[in-house]
Amino acid sequence: MRRFIFISVMLAASLVTLAQNSTEAIDVSLDDTFTAFLADEGQGTNILNKARGTTVMTLSPDNDYVFVLSAPQDGWWKILEIWKVGDDDSDVILEGSDTGEYWIHYLALGVDTRNYGGQELYLRDAPDEDASVVFTFDKEMLLMPLDIHGDWVKVQVDGYDIVGWIEAEWLCSNPQTNCC
């Protein structure tokens, strides 16, 4: 629960900062972070020492995990923090990397949409509300995050080759509950 509150506070602070700077151009740097959950349902999920690197850890498929991520590149996300979601919300100790970095592929990650009331949401071809719509939906969906740009996230729709940008406020990174 403390992690959920932390994520909510951090997301709210980020949105306030973005709103305050809405008239300025947004410069995305490697310091931008994004939160997602483990959506991989395989035998275990590999954590690598760099994008396309060597496996240094494998996460158990028996737990729910949340990641704080940054620096997306070519389908890979740099992991800043991992924790198990549950009764104890325990941190996962990152260890074993000779580079000091930990990476995960976007296909293992997920975020759910927050259109719990059937709101119509749009994926756009660019991170801008005036950009062309590439996909419209009114049901909750699982999306895999590919990139971030300000308060927009580039996603792929689970199970489809549909890719587009959505505003981060419509995404939930908690695998056990919604983000109301």
Coordinates of C-alpha atoms in Angstrom, one line a residue:
M1 CA 0.0 0.0 0.0
R2 CA 2.8 2.4 0.8
R3 CA 4.2 1.9 -2.8
F4 CA 0.8 2.7 -4.3
I5 CA 0.6 5.9 -2.3
F6 CA 4.2 6.8 -3.3
I7 CA 3.4 6.2 -7.0
S8 CA 0.2 8.3 -6.7
V9 CA 2.1 11.2 -5.0
M10 CA 4.9 11.1 -7.6
L11 CA 2.5 11.0 -10.5
A12 CA 0.5 13.9 -9.1
A13 CA 3.7 15.9 -8.5
S14 CA 4.8 15.2 -12.1
L15 CA 1.4 16.2 -13.5
V16 CA 1.5 19.5 -11.5
T17 CA 5.0 20.2 -12.8
L18 CA 3.9 19.5 -16.4
A19 CA 0.8 21.6 -16.0
Q20 CA 2.9 24.5 -14.7
N21 CA 5.3 24.2 -17.7
S22 CA 2.6 23.5 -20.3
T23 CA 3.4 26.7 -22.3
E24 CA 7.1 25.7 -22.5
A25 CA 8.5 23.0 -24.8
I26 CA 9.1 19.8 -22.9
D27 CA 12.6 18.4 -23.1
V28 CA 12.7 14.7 -22.3
S29 CA 15.9 13.6 -20.7
L30 CA 17.2 10.3 -19.4
D31 CA 16.0 11.4 -16.0
D32 CA 12.3 11.0 -16.9
T33 CA 10.8 8.0 -15.2
F34 CA 7.8 5.8 -15.8
T35 CA 6.1 3.1 -13.7
A36 CA 4.8 -0.2 -15.1
F37 CA 4.0 -3.7 -13.8
L38 CA 5.3 -7.1 -14.9
A39 CA 2.8 -8.4 -17.4
D40 CA 5.0 -11.4 -18.5
E41 CA 3.3 -14.7 -17.8
G42 CA 6.2 -16.9 -18.7
Q43 CA 8.5 -19.2 -16.7
G44 CA 10.3 -16.2 -15.2
T45 CA 11.3 -12.8 -16.5
N46 CA 14.9 -12.1 -17.2
I47 CA 16.6 -8.9 -16.1
L48 CA 19.7 -8.0 -18.2
N49 CA 22.9 -6.0 -17.5
K50 CA 22.2 -3.8 -20.5
A51 CA 19.8 -3.6 -23.4
R52 CA 20.2 -6.9 -25.3
G53 CA 22.8 -7.9 -22.7
T54 CA 23.4 -10.8 -20.4
T55 CA 20.8 -12.1 -17.9
V56 CA 21.8 -11.2 -14.4
M57 CA 18.5 -12.0 -12.5
T58 CA 15.3 -13.8 -13.2
L59 CA 12.1 -12.7 -11.5
S60 CA 9.7 -15.4 -10.3
P61 CA 6.4 -15.8 -12.1
D62 CA 4.7 -16.3 -8.7
N63 CA 4.8 -12.6 -7.7
D64 CA 3.4 -9.3 -8.9
Y65 CA 6.1 -6.7 -9.5
V66 CA 6.1 -2.9 -10.2
F67 CA 9.1 -1.2 -11.9
V68 CA 10.3 2.4 -11.9
L69 CA 11.8 2.8 -15.4
S70 CA 13.8 5.3 -17.4
A71 CA 15.8 5.7 -20.6
P72 CA 13.8 3.7 -23.1
Q73 CA 15.8 2.7 -26.1
D74 CA 14.8 0.3 -28.9
G75 CA 12.3 -1.6 -26.9
W76 CA 14.3 -1.8 -23.7
W77 CA 13.8 0.1 -20.4
K78 CA 16.4 0.8 -17.8
I79 CA 15.2 -0.4 -14.3
L80 CA 15.7 2.1 -11.5
E81 CA 13.7 0.1 -8.9
I82 CA 11.6 -3.0 -8.5
W83 CA 9.3 -4.1 -5.7
K84 CA 6.9 -7.0 -5.1
V85 CA 3.3 -5.9 -4.8
G86 CA 1.4 -7.5 -2.0
D87 CA 0.9 -7.5 1.7
D88 CA 4.5 -6.4 2.5
D89 CA 5.4 -4.4 -0.7
S90 CA 9.0 -5.5 -0.4
D91 CA 11.8 -4.1 -2.5
V92 CA 13.7 -6.4 -4.9
I93 CA 17.4 -6.0 -4.5
L94 CA 19.1 -5.4 -7.8
E95 CA 22.3 -7.4 -8.0
G96 CA 24.7 -9.2 -10.2
S97 CA 25.2 -6.7 -13.0
D98 CA 28.8 -5.9 -14.0
T99 CA 27.6 -2.7 -15.6
G100 CA 25.6 -1.5 -12.6
E101 CA 22.5 -1.3 -14.8
Y102 CA 19.4 -3.4 -15.1
W103 CA 17.2 -3.6 -18.2
I104 CA 13.9 -5.2 -19.2
H105 CA 12.2 -5.6 -22.6
Y106 CA 8.9 -3.7 -23.1
L107 CA 7.0 -6.8 -24.0
A108 CA 7.4 -8.0 -20.4
L109 CA 5.8 -4.8 -19.0
G110 CA 2.3 -3.5 -18.8
V111 CA 0.0 -0.7 -17.8
D112 CA -3.8 -0.9 -17.7
T113 CA -6.0 1.9 -19.0
R114 CA -8.1 3.9 -16.5
N115 CA -11.3 4.3 -18.5
Y116 CA -13.2 2.4 -15.9
G117 CA -16.4 4.3 -16.7
G118 CA -16.3 3.4 -20.4
Q119 CA -14.6 6.7 -21.5
E120 CA -13.5 6.7 -25.1
L121 CA -9.7 6.9 -25.3
Y122 CA -7.4 7.5 -28.2
L123 CA -4.0 6.4 -29.3
R124 CA -2.4 9.1 -31.5
D125 CA 0.4 9.0 -34.0
A126 CA 2.4 11.6 -32.1
P127 CA 2.5 12.8 -28.4
D128 CA 0.1 15.7 -29.0
E129 CA -3.7 15.9 -28.5
D130 CA -3.9 17.4 -32.0
A131 CA -2.2 14.4 -33.6
S132 CA -4.1 12.0 -35.8
V133 CA -5.9 9.2 -34.0
V134 CA -4.7 5.7 -34.9
F135 CA -6.9 3.7 -32.5
T136 CA -10.1 4.4 -30.4
F137 CA -11.4 2.2 -27.6
D138 CA -13.8 2.4 -24.7
K139 CA -12.9 -0.7 -22.7
E140 CA -10.0 -1.1 -20.3
M141 CA -7.0 -2.5 -22.1
L142 CA -3.5 -3.8 -21.3
L143 CA -0.8 -1.7 -23.0
M144 CA 2.9 -2.3 -23.2
P145 CA 5.0 0.9 -22.8
L146 CA 7.6 1.7 -25.5
D147 CA 8.6 5.3 -24.9
I148 CA 7.8 8.5 -22.9
H149 CA 7.7 12.1 -23.9
G150 CA 6.5 14.6 -21.3
D151 CA 3.1 13.5 -20.1
W152 CA 2.6 11.1 -23.1
V153 CA 3.5 7.4 -23.3
K154 CA 4.0 5.5 -26.5
V155 CA 2.4 2.1 -26.2
Q156 CA 1.6 -1.1 -28.0
V157 CA -1.9 -2.7 -27.5
D158 CA -1.5 -6.2 -26.0
G159 CA -1.9 -8.8 -28.7
Y160 CA -2.0 -6.4 -31.6
D161 CA 0.4 -4.5 -33.8
I162 CA -1.3 -1.2 -32.8
V163 CA 1.1 1.4 -31.6
G164 CA 0.3 5.0 -30.5
W165 CA 0.7 7.7 -27.9
I166 CA -1.7 8.1 -24.9
E167 CA -1.7 10.6 -22.1
A168 CA -0.1 9.1 -18.9
E169 CA -3.0 10.2 -16.8
W170 CA -5.1 7.4 -18.4
L171 CA -2.7 4.7 -17.3
C172 CA -2.5 2.5 -14.1
S173 CA 0.7 0.7 -13.1
N174 CA -0.8 -1.3 -10.2
P175 CA -1.3 -5.0 -11.2
Q176 CA -3.6 -5.8 -8.2
T177 CA -6.1 -3.0 -8.3
N178 CA -7.2 0.0 -10.3
C179 CA -5.9 3.5 -9.8
C180 CA -9.0 5.4 -8.7

